[in-house]
Tab-separated table of C-alpha atoms in Angstrom:
chain	number	residue	atom	x	y	z
A	1	MET	CA	107.579	-154.613	105.588
A	2	ASN	CA	109.372	-152.169	108.203
A	3	LEU	CA	105.709	-150.394	110.308
A	4	LYS	CA	107.725	-148.182	112.631
A	5	ASN	CA	108.308	-145.590	108.764
A	6	GLU	CA	104.125	-145.833	108.460
A	7	PHE	CA	101.797	-144.170	109.370
A	8	LEU	CA	98.103	-143.242	108.969
A	9	VAL	CA	97.220	-139.195	107.410
A	10	TYR	CA	93.446	-138.393	107.495
A	11	PRO	CA	92.252	-135.122	106.016
A	12	LYS	CA	91.923	-132.566	108.257
A	13	ILE	CA	88.628	-131.480	110.038
A	14	SER	CA	86.764	-128.125	111.447
A	15	LEU	CA	85.928	-129.074	114.850
A	16	CYS	CA	82.839	-126.253	114.434
A	17	ASP	CA	80.294	-125.521	111.535
A	18	ASN	CA	81.422	-123.343	108.965
A	19	ALA	CA	79.953	-120.245	108.946
A	20	PRO	CA	75.996	-120.190	107.327
A	21	ASN	CA	76.356	-118.065	103.601
A	22	GLU	CA	74.412	-114.801	105.034
A	23	VAL	CA	77.988	-114.250	106.962
A	24	PRO	CA	80.450	-112.298	103.887
A	25	SER	CA	82.905	-114.276	102.952
A	26	HIS	CA	85.631	-111.658	104.130
A	27	ILE	CA	84.665	-112.612	107.631
A	28	ALA	CA	83.416	-116.081	107.561
A	29	GLU	CA	86.936	-117.252	106.083
A	30	ASP	CA	88.254	-115.978	108.877
A	31	PHE	CA	85.794	-117.832	111.559
A	32	ASN	CA	85.920	-121.013	109.298
A	33	GLU	CA	89.626	-120.966	109.324
A	34	ALA	CA	89.723	-120.896	113.483
A	35	GLY	CA	87.587	-124.385	112.936
A	36	LEU	CA	90.033	-126.182	111.206
A	37	ILE	CA	93.128	-124.931	113.462
A	38	LEU	CA	91.841	-125.121	116.776
A	39	ASN	CA	92.860	-128.905	117.439
A	40	ASP	CA	96.236	-127.961	116.827
A	41	SER	CA	96.590	-124.897	118.409
A	42	PRO	CA	93.787	-123.453	120.035
A	43	LYS	CA	95.800	-119.442	120.425
A	44	ALA	CA	95.929	-119.064	116.928
A	45	SER	CA	91.862	-120.076	116.349
A	46	ALA	CA	91.094	-117.363	119.328
A	47	ALA	CA	92.879	-114.908	118.015
A	48	LEU	CA	90.531	-115.655	115.059
A	49	SER	CA	87.592	-115.429	116.181
A	50	ARG	CA	88.053	-112.427	118.326
A	51	ARG	CA	88.878	-110.965	114.564
A	52	CYS	CA	85.795	-112.064	113.705
A	53	LEU	CA	84.453	-110.355	116.747
A	54	GLN	CA	86.412	-107.021	116.016
A	55	THR	CA	85.482	-106.390	112.308
A	56	ILE	CA	82.682	-107.362	113.408
A	57	ILE	CA	81.908	-104.409	115.604
A	58	HIS	CA	83.268	-102.369	112.526
A	59	GLU	CA	81.159	-103.312	110.058
A	60	HIS	CA	77.734	-104.286	111.838
A	61	PHE	CA	77.453	-102.114	114.694
A	62	LYS	CA	79.838	-99.093	113.465
A	63	ILE	CA	82.148	-99.216	116.489
A	64	LYS	CA	85.775	-97.889	116.275
A	65	LYS	CA	87.231	-97.107	120.077
A	66	LYS	CA	90.356	-97.418	120.331
A	67	ASN	CA	90.857	-101.250	121.925
A	68	LEU	CA	87.775	-104.381	121.471
A	69	SER	CA	87.265	-104.025	124.857
A	70	GLU	CA	85.784	-100.606	124.286
A	71	GLU	CA	84.152	-101.376	121.786
A	72	ILE	CA	82.507	-105.002	123.252
A	73	ASP	CA	81.474	-102.403	126.462
A	74	GLU	CA	79.450	-100.233	123.628
A	75	VAL	CA	77.748	-102.797	122.190
A	76	MET	CA	76.913	-104.331	124.954
A	77	THR	CA	74.849	-101.643	125.270
A	78	LYS	CA	72.640	-101.853	121.548
A	79	VAL	CA	72.166	-106.341	122.299
A	80	PRO	CA	70.432	-108.028	124.837
A	81	GLU	CA	71.317	-109.331	128.015
A	82	TYR	CA	72.135	-113.292	126.580
A	83	ILE	CA	74.749	-111.701	123.825
A	84	SER	CA	76.814	-109.049	126.366
A	85	LYS	CA	77.114	-112.162	128.545
A	86	GLN	CA	79.086	-114.263	125.894
A	87	LEU	CA	80.472	-111.206	123.971
A	88	ASP	CA	82.108	-110.550	127.433
A	89	ALA	CA	82.902	-114.423	127.333
A	90	ILE	CA	84.400	-113.553	124.040
A	91	ARG	CA	86.718	-110.936	125.299
A	92	GLN	CA	88.222	-112.591	128.283
A	93	ILE	CA	89.172	-116.225	126.167
A	94	GLY	CA	90.735	-113.809	123.308
A	95	ASN	CA	92.132	-111.461	125.486
A	96	PHE	CA	93.841	-114.727	127.026
A	97	SER	CA	95.518	-116.167	123.408
A	98	ALA	CA	96.103	-112.095	121.678
A	99	HIS	CA	97.977	-111.084	125.196
A	100	PRO	CA	100.322	-112.847	127.156
A	101	ILE	CA	99.058	-112.908	130.614
A	102	LYS	CA	99.754	-114.027	133.511
A	103	SER	CA	98.438	-115.917	136.224
A	104	GLN	CA	97.354	-113.944	139.140
A	105	ASN	CA	97.797	-116.525	141.186
A	106	THR	CA	101.281	-119.184	139.869
A	107	GLY	CA	101.998	-115.990	137.994
A	108	GLU	CA	102.782	-118.242	134.773
A	109	ILE	CA	101.716	-116.867	131.388
A	110	VAL	CA	98.234	-118.532	130.968
A	111	ASN	CA	97.348	-120.499	128.117
A	112	VAL	CA	94.490	-121.617	126.203
A	113	GLU	CA	93.185	-124.614	125.771
A	114	THR	CA	91.042	-125.828	123.063
A	115	GLY	CA	87.460	-125.989	124.835
A	116	GLU	CA	87.967	-121.774	125.703
A	117	ALA	CA	88.958	-121.133	121.854
């Protein structure tokens, strides 16, 4: 028996709860996928989460602007402050994954960590 060629495979599990049943299926699908890939690709998970947010803004609030940042600005005037602060945080973190940006201090592209996605 050669143990160097053996390995253990575990089923992939989500790091977060699945979307509630009330969430429309097309949004829930992206949300659940974001949770499944969080460990393997925090950037992809953040991008899917950002997509969920934009879909909710378009469909629930009926807001369509030039970009997500402008859409969030408008939604922030329609929701309680604790939600608007979270929306702004999502925008900042989502932008790290969706758009290559450079750190102002080092000039390097900023990575998204698992806890930020």
